[in-house]
Short mmCIF file of C-alpha atoms and ligand atoms in Angstrom, two decimals:
data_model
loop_
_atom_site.label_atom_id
_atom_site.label_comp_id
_atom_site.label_asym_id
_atom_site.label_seq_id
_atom_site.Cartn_x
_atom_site.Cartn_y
_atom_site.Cartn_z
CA UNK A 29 0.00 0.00 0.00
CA UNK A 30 1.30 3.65 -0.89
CA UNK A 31 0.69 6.53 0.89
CA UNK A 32 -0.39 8.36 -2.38
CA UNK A 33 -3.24 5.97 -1.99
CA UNK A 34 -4.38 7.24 1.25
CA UNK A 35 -5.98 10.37 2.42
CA UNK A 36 -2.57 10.19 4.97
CA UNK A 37 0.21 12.29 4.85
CA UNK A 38 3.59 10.72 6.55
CA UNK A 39 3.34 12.34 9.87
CA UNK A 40 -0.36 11.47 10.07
CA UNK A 41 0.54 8.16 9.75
CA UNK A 42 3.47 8.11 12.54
CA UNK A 43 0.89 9.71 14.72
CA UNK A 44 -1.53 7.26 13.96
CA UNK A 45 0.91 4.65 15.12
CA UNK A 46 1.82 6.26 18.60
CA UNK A 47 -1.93 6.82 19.23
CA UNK A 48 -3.29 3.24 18.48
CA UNK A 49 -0.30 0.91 18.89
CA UNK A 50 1.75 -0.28 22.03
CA UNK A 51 4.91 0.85 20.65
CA UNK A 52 7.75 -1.50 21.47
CA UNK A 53 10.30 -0.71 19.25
CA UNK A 54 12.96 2.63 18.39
CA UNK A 55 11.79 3.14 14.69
CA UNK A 56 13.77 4.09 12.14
CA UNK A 57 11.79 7.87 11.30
CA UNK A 58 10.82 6.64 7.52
CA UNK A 59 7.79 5.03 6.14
CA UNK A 60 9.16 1.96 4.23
CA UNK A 61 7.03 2.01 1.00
CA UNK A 62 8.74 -0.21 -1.59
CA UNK A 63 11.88 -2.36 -1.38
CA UNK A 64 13.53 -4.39 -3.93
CA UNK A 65 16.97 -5.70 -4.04
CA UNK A 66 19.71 -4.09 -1.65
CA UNK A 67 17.17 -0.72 -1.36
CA UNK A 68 14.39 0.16 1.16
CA UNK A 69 12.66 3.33 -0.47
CA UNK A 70 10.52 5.59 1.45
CA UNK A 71 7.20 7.21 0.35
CA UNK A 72 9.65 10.26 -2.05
CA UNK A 73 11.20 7.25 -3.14
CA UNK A 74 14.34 8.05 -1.60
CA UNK A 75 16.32 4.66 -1.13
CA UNK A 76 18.25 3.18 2.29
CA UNK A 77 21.04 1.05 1.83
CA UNK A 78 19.69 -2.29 4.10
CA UNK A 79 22.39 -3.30 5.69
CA UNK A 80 20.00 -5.12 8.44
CA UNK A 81 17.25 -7.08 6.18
CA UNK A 82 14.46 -7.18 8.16
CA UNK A 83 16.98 -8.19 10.68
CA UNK A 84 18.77 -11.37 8.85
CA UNK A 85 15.41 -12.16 7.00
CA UNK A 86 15.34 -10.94 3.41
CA UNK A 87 18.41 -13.13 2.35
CA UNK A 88 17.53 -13.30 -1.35
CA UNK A 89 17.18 -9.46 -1.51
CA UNK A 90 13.94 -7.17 -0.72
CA UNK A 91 10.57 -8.36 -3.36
CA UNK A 92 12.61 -11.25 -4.60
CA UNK A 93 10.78 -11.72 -7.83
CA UNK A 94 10.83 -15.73 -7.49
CA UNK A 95 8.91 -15.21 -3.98
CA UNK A 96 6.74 -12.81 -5.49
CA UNK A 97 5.63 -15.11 -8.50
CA UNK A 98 5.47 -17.85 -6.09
CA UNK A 99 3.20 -15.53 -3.56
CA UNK A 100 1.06 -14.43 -5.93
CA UNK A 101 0.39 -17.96 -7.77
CA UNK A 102 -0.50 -19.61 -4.38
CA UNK A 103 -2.79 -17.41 -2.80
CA UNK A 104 -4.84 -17.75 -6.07
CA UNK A 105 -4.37 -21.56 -6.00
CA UNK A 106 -4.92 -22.23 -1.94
CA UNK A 107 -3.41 -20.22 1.15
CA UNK A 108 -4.42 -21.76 4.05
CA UNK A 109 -6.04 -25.63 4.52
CA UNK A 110 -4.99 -26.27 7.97
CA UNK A 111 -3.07 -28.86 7.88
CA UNK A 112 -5.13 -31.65 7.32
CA UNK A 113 -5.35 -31.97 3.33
CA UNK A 114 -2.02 -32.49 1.99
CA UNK A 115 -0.44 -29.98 0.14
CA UNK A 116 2.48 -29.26 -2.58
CA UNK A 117 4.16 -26.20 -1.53
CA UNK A 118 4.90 -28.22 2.18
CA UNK A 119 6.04 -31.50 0.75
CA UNK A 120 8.28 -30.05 -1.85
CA UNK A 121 10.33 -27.89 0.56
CA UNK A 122 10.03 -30.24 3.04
CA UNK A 123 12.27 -32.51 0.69
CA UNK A 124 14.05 -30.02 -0.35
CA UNK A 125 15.06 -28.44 2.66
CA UNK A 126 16.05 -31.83 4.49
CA UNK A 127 18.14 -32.80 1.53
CA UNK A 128 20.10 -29.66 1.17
CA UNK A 129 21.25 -29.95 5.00
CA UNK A 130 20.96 -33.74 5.43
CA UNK A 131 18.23 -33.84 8.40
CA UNK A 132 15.59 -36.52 8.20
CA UNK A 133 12.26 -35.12 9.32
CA UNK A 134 10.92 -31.37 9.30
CA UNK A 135 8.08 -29.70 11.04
CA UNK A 136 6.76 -26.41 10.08
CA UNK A 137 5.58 -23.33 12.54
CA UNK A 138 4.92 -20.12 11.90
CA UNK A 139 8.49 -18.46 13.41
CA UNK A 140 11.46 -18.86 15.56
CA UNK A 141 10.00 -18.50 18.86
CA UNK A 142 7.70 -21.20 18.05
CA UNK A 143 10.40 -23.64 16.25
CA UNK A 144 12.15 -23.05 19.40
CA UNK A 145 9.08 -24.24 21.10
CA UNK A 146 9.21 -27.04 18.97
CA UNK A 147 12.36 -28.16 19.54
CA UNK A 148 11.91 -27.66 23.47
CA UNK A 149 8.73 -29.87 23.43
CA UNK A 150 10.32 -32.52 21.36
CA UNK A 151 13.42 -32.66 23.20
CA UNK A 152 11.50 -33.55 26.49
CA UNK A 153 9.01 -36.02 24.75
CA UNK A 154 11.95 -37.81 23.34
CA UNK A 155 13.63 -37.69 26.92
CA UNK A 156 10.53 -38.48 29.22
CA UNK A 157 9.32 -41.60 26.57
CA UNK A 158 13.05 -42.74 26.46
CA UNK A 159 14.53 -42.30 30.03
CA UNK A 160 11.42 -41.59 32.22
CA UNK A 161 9.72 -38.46 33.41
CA UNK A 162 12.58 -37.30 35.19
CA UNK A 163 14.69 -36.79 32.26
CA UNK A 164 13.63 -32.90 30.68
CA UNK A 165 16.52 -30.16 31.98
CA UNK A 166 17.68 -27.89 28.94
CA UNK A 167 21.27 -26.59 29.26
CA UNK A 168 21.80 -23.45 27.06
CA UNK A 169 23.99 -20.83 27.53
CA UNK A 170 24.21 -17.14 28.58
CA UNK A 171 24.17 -14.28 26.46
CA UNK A 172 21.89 -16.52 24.44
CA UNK A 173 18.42 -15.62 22.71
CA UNK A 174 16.38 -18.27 21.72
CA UNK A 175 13.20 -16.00 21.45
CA UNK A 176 10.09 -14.31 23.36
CA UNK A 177 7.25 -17.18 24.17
CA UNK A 178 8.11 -18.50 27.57
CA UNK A 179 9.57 -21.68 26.65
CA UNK A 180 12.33 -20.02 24.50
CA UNK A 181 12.27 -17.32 26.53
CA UNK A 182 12.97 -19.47 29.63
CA UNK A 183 15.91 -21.35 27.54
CA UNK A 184 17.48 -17.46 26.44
CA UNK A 185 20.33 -17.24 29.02
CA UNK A 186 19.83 -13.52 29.68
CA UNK A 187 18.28 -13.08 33.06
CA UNK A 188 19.30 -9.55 33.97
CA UNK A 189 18.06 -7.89 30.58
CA UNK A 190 14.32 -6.52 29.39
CA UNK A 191 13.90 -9.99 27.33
CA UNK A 192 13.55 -11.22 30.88
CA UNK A 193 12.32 -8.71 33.16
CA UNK A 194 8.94 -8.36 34.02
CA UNK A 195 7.80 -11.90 33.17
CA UNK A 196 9.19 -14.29 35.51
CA UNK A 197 8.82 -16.97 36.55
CA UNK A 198 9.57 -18.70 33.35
CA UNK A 199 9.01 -22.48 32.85
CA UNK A 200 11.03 -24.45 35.07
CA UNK A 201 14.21 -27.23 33.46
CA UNK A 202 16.54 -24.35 31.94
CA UNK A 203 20.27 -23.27 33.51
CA UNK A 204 22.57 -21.34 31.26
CA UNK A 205 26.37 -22.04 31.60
CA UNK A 206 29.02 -19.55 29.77
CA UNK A 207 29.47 -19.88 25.76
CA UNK A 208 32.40 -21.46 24.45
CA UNK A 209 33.54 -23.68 27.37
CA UNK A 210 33.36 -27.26 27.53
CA UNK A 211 33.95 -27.44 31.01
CA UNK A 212 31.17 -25.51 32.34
CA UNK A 213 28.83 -27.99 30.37
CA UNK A 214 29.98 -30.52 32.23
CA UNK A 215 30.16 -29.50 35.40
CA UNK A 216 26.27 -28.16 34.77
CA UNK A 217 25.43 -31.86 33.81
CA UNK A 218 23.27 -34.46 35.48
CA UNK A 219 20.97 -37.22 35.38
CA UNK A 220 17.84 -34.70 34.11
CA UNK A 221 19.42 -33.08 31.55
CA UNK A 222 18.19 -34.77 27.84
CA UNK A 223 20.29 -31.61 25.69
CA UNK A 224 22.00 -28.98 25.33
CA UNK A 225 20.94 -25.71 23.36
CA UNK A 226 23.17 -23.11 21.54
CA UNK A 227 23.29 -20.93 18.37
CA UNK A 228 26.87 -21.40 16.62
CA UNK A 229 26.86 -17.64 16.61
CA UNK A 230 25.07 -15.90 19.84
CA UNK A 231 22.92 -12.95 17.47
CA UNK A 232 21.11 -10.62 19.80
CA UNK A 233 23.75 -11.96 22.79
CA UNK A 234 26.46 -9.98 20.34
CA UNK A 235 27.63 -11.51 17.55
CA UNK A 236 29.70 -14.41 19.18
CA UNK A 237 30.78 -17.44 16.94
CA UNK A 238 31.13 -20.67 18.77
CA UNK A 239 34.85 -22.14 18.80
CA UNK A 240 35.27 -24.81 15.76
CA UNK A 241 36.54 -26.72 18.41
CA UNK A 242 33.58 -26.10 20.74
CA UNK A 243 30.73 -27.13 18.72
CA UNK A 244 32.88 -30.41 17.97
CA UNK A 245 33.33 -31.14 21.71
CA UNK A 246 29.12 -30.49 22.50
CA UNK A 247 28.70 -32.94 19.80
CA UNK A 248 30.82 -35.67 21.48
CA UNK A 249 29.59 -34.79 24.75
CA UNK A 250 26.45 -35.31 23.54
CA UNK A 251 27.42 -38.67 22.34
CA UNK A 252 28.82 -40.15 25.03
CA UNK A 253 26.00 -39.32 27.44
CA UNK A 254 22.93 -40.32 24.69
CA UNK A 255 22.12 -36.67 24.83
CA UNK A 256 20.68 -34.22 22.16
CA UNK A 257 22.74 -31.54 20.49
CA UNK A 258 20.22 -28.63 19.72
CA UNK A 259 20.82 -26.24 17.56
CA UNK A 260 19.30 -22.93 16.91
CA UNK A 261 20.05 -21.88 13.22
CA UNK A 262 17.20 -19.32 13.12
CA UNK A 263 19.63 -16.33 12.19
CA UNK A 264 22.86 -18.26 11.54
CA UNK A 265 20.86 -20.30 8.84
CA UNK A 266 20.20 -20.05 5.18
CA UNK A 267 23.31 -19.16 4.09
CA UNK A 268 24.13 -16.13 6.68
CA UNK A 269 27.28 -17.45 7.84
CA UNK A 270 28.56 -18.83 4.65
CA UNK A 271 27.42 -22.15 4.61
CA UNK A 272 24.17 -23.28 4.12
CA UNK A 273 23.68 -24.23 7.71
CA UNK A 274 26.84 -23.04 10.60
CA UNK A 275 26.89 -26.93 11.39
CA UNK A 276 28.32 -27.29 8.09
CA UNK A 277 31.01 -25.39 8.62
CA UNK A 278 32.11 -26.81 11.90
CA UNK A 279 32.08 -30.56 10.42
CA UNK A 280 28.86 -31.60 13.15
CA UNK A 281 25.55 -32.76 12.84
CA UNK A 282 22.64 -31.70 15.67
CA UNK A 283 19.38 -34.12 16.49
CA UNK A 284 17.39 -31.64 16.23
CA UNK A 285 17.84 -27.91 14.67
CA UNK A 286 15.24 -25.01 14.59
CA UNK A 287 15.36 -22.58 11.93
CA UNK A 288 13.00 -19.34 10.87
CA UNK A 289 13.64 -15.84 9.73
CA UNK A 290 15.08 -16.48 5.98
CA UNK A 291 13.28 -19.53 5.33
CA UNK A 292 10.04 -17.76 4.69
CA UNK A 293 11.67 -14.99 2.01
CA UNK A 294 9.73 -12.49 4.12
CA UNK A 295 6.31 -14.72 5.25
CA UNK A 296 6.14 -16.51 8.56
CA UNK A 297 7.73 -19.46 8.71
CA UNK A 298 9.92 -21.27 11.02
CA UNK A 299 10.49 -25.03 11.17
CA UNK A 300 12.19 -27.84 13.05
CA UNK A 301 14.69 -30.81 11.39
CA UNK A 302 15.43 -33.86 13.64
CA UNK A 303 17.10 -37.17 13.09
CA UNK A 304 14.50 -40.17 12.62
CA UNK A 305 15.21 -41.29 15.58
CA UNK A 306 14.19 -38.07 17.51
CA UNK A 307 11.24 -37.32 15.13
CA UNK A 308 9.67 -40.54 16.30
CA UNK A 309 8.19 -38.93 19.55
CA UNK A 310 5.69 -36.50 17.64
CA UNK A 311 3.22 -38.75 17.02
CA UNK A 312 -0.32 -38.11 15.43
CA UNK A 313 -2.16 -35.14 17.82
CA UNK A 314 1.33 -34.89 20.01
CA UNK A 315 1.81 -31.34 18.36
CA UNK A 316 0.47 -29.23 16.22
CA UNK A 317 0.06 -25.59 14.49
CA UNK A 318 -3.33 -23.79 12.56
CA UNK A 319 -0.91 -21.62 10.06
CA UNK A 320 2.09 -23.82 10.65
CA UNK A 321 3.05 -24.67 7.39
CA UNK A 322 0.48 -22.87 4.83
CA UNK A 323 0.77 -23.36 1.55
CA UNK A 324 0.66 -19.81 0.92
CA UNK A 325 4.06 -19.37 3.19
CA UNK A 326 5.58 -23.19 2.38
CA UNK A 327 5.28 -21.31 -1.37
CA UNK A 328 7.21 -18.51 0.08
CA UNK A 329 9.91 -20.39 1.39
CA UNK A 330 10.31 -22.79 -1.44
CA UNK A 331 11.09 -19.94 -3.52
CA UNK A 332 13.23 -18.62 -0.96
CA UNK A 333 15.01 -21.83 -0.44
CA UNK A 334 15.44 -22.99 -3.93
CA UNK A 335 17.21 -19.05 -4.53
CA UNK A 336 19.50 -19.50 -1.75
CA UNK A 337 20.90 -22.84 -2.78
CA UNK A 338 20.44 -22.56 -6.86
CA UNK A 339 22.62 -18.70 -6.43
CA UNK A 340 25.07 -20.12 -3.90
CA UNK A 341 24.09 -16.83 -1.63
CA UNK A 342 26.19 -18.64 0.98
CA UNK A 343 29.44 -18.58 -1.11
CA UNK A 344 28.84 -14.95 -1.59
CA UNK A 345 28.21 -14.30 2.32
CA UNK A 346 31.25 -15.82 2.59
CA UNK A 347 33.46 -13.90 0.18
CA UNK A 348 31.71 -10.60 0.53
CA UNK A 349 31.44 -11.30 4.17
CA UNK A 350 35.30 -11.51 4.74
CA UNK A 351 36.06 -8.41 2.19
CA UNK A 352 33.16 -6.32 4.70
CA UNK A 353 34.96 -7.56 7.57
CA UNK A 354 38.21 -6.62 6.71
CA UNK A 355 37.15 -3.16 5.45
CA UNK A 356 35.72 -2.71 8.95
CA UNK A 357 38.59 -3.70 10.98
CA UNK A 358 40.32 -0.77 9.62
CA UNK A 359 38.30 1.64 10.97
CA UNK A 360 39.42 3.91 13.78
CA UNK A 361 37.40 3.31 16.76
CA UNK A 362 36.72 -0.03 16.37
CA UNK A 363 38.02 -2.77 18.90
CA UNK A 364 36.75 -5.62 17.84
CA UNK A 365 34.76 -6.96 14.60
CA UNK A 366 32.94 -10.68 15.14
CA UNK A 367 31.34 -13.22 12.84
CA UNK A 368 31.43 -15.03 9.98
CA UNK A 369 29.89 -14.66 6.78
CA UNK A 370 27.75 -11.54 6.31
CA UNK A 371 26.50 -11.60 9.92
CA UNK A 372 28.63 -9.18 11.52
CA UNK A 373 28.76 -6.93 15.13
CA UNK A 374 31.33 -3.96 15.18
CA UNK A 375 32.27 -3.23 18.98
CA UNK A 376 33.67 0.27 19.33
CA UNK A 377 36.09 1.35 22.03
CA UNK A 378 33.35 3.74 23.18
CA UNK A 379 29.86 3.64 23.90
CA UNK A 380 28.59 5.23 20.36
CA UNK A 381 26.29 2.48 18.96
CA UNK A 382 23.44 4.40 18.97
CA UNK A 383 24.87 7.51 17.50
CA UNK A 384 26.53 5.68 15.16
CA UNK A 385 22.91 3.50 14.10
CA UNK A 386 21.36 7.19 13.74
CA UNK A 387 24.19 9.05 12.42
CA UNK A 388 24.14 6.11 9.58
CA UNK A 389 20.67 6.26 9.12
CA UNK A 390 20.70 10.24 8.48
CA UNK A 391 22.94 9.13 5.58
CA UNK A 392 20.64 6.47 4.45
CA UNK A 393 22.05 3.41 5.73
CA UNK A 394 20.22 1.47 7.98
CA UNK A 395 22.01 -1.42 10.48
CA UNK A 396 21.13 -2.26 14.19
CA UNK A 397 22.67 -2.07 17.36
CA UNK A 398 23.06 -4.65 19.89
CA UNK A 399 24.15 -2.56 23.09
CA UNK A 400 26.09 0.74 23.66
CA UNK A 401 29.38 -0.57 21.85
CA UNK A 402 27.90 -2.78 19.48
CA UNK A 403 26.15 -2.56 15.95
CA UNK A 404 25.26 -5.47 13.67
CA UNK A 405 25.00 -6.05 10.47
CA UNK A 406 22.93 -8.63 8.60
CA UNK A 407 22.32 -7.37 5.26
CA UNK A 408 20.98 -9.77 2.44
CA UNK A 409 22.95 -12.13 0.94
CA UNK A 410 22.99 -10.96 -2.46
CA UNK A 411 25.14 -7.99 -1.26
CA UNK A 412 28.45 -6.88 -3.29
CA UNK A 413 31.60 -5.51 -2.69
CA UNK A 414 30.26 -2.16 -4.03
CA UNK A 415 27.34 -1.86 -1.19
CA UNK A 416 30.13 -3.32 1.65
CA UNK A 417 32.16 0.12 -0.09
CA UNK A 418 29.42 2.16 0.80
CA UNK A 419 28.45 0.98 3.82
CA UNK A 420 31.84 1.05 5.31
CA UNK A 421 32.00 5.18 3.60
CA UNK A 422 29.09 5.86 5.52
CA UNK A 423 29.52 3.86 9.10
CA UNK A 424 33.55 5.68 8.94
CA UNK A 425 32.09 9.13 8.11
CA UNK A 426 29.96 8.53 11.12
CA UNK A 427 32.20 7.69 13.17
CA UNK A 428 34.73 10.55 11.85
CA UNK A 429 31.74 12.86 13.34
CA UNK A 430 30.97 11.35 16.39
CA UNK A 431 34.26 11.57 17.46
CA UNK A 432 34.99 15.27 16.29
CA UNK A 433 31.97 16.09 18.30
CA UNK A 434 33.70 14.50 21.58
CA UNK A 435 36.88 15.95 20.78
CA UNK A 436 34.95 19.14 20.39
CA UNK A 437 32.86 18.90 23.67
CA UNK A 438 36.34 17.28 25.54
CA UNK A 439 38.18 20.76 24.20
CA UNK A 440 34.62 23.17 25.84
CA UNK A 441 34.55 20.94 28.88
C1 LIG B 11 15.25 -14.05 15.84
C2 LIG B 11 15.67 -15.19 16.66
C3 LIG B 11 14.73 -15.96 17.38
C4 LIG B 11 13.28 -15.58 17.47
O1 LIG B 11 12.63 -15.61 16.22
P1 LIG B 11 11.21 -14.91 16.07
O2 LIG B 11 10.79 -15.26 14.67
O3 LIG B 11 11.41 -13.45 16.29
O4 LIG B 11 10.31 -15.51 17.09
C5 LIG B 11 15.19 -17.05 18.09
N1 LIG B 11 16.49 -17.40 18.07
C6 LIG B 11 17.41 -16.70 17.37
C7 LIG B 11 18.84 -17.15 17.38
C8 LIG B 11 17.04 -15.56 16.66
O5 LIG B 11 17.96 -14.85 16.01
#
């Protein structure tokens, strides 16, 4: 919808928005009108460089025409069933999703919160039908984010932050133990605990990739105590990290992995893979979804899925990834850059995340920020060296400001 077509002018419409909605997040000030490629345009049709893609969604690139065809066919076909005629859409990329990253069984929800879910529930039914109802704890680890329902919230290791605060008590059978250490798994271990729950980079926790070695050693933990190795791919997946799936890269295999934002090319979706083995404890009614799945969405993500592997998007997170990061650890100010592939947090020696995130924006780039030192970057995967040049003009300009400014205030104070 364009505002053209409304009796709205832009301001009308932010005002509409803080009088009607409960307003939880810091907007960027622009009404996002039209998208396509590597551009968010506004209602002028000025363009933004996204450097954030609906925050690690739009891999393929904003109004990918494949999901558009693909959208547009469906919902004149079928969009929603429930789930109790089969459908095309969900068997094809079922197939074609467990192929490309060599899981046996898939089930479909509706995001990541709720594959998290997913993965939670089936972790324990597997546990409590294999070892007895005493076998259900969940070790994942701090700084982690697993989502907002209380299940995944209760698993996100971040007690003392506003994910968390507010809404306790969460469901019972979580403890978080630090990231990247073996040891602290375990000492954390005992006779409850059926798996352990990580991302192989921490996203909202700050852009921290798991060891090579690290992942390796969960795995064989895992082994040796009959244990499941879950995995939460949600943002690291489809490509992000430059392969198709982090696991890939580190040489491992999880029972059960939960997946979401890029799957979908911009609808809903989120899903779970498991072994066979695993899989076996859903059983007919043992779970279930209403949207979970649609053919509209499954249409969606087929698309999505099929441009991700066909393009090799990964490869070219991986190459244009490097030359980004690179570029970026050049840049005065910066202490430390983290991540692989084109999911990437900048920490500055100072405190300037948000300035920077505005100061960026003003020049029509848009990224995120984490927390006060760090920003993140997640752009689509169809990104080139020429947008990384851009980006990395405009983030140094803004940083060439900020700290001008400070040297300006230090010299009045
Ligand atoms: C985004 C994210 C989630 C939550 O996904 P939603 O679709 O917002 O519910 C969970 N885990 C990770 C690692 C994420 O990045």
């Amino acid at each position: 919808m364009r505002l053209a077509e409304t009796k709205y002018s832009a301001q009308e419409i932010k005002d509409l928005v803080d009088t009607y909605m409960m307003e939880t997040y810091e907007r960027f000030d622009f009404i996002a009108e039209t998208a396509e490629g590597m551009y968010l345009y506004d209602e002028n049709g000025v363009g933004y460089l996204d450097f954030y893609g609906g925050v690690a969604v739009n891999n393929i690139g904003n109004t990918n025409p494949r999901v558009v065809k693909a959208v547009i066919d469906q919902v004149q076909d079928v969009s929603h069933t429930f789930n109790y005629p089969y459908t095309l859409p969900q068997a094809l990329l079922a197939k074609t999703i467990c192929e490309a990253i060599g899981m046996d069984k898939i089930f479909f929800q509706n995001s990541g919160t709720e594959a998290n879910e997913a993965m939670i529930k089936l972790a324990r039914k597997y546990g409590v039908e294999n070892f007895g109802p005493d076998k259900y704890h969940i070790i994942s680890a701090k700084k982690s984010f697993h989502g907002r329902t209380f299940g995944s919230l209760s698993a996100t290791g971040q007690p003392e932050t506003a994910n968390h605060n507010g809404y306790m008590p969460g469901v019972p059978g979580f403890s978080y133990v630090p990231f990247n250490d073996i040891e602290a798994i375990k000492e954390a271990y005992n006779d409850h605990v059926i798996g352990i729950m990580l991302e192989p980079i921490q996203g909202e926790g700050g852009v921290h990739p798991a060891d090579q070695a690290y992942l390796q050693e969960v795995r064989a933990f895992c082994d040796e105590k009959g244990i499941l190795l879950m995995l939460d791919e949600i943002q690291t997946g489809w490509g992000r990290t430059g392969s198709l799936m982090a696991y890939m890269y580190h040489g491992i295999k999880p029972d059960i992995v939960s997946m979401a934002k890029a799957m979908g090319g911009g609808t809903p979706l989120g899903a779970i893979c498991a072994t066979k083995e695993v899989s076996k404890a859903f059983t007919i009614g043992s779970h279930g979804s209403t949207y979970g799945g649609s053919p509209l969405c499954c249409a969606a993500g087929l698309a999505a899925v099929t441009e991700i592997i066909e393009k090799d998007l990964a490869t070219n997170a991986h190459q244009v990834g490097t030359y980004f990061t690179d570029l970026l650890r050049s840049m005065p100010g910066v202490k430390e850059v983290r991540g692989r592939g084109l999911m990437i947090g900048v920490e500055f020696h100072e405190p300037i995340a948000h300035e920077v995130k505005h100061l960026a924006f003003d020049k029509k780039l848009l990224i995120t920020q984490i927390d006060q030192h760090t920003i993140r970057m997640v752009p689509p995967l169809i990104a080139d060296k020429q947008n990384c040049d851009t980006a990395f003009q405009i983030l140094q300009q803004s940083v060439k400001e900020l700290s001008s400014f400070t040297e300006y205030q230090a010299r009045l104070a």
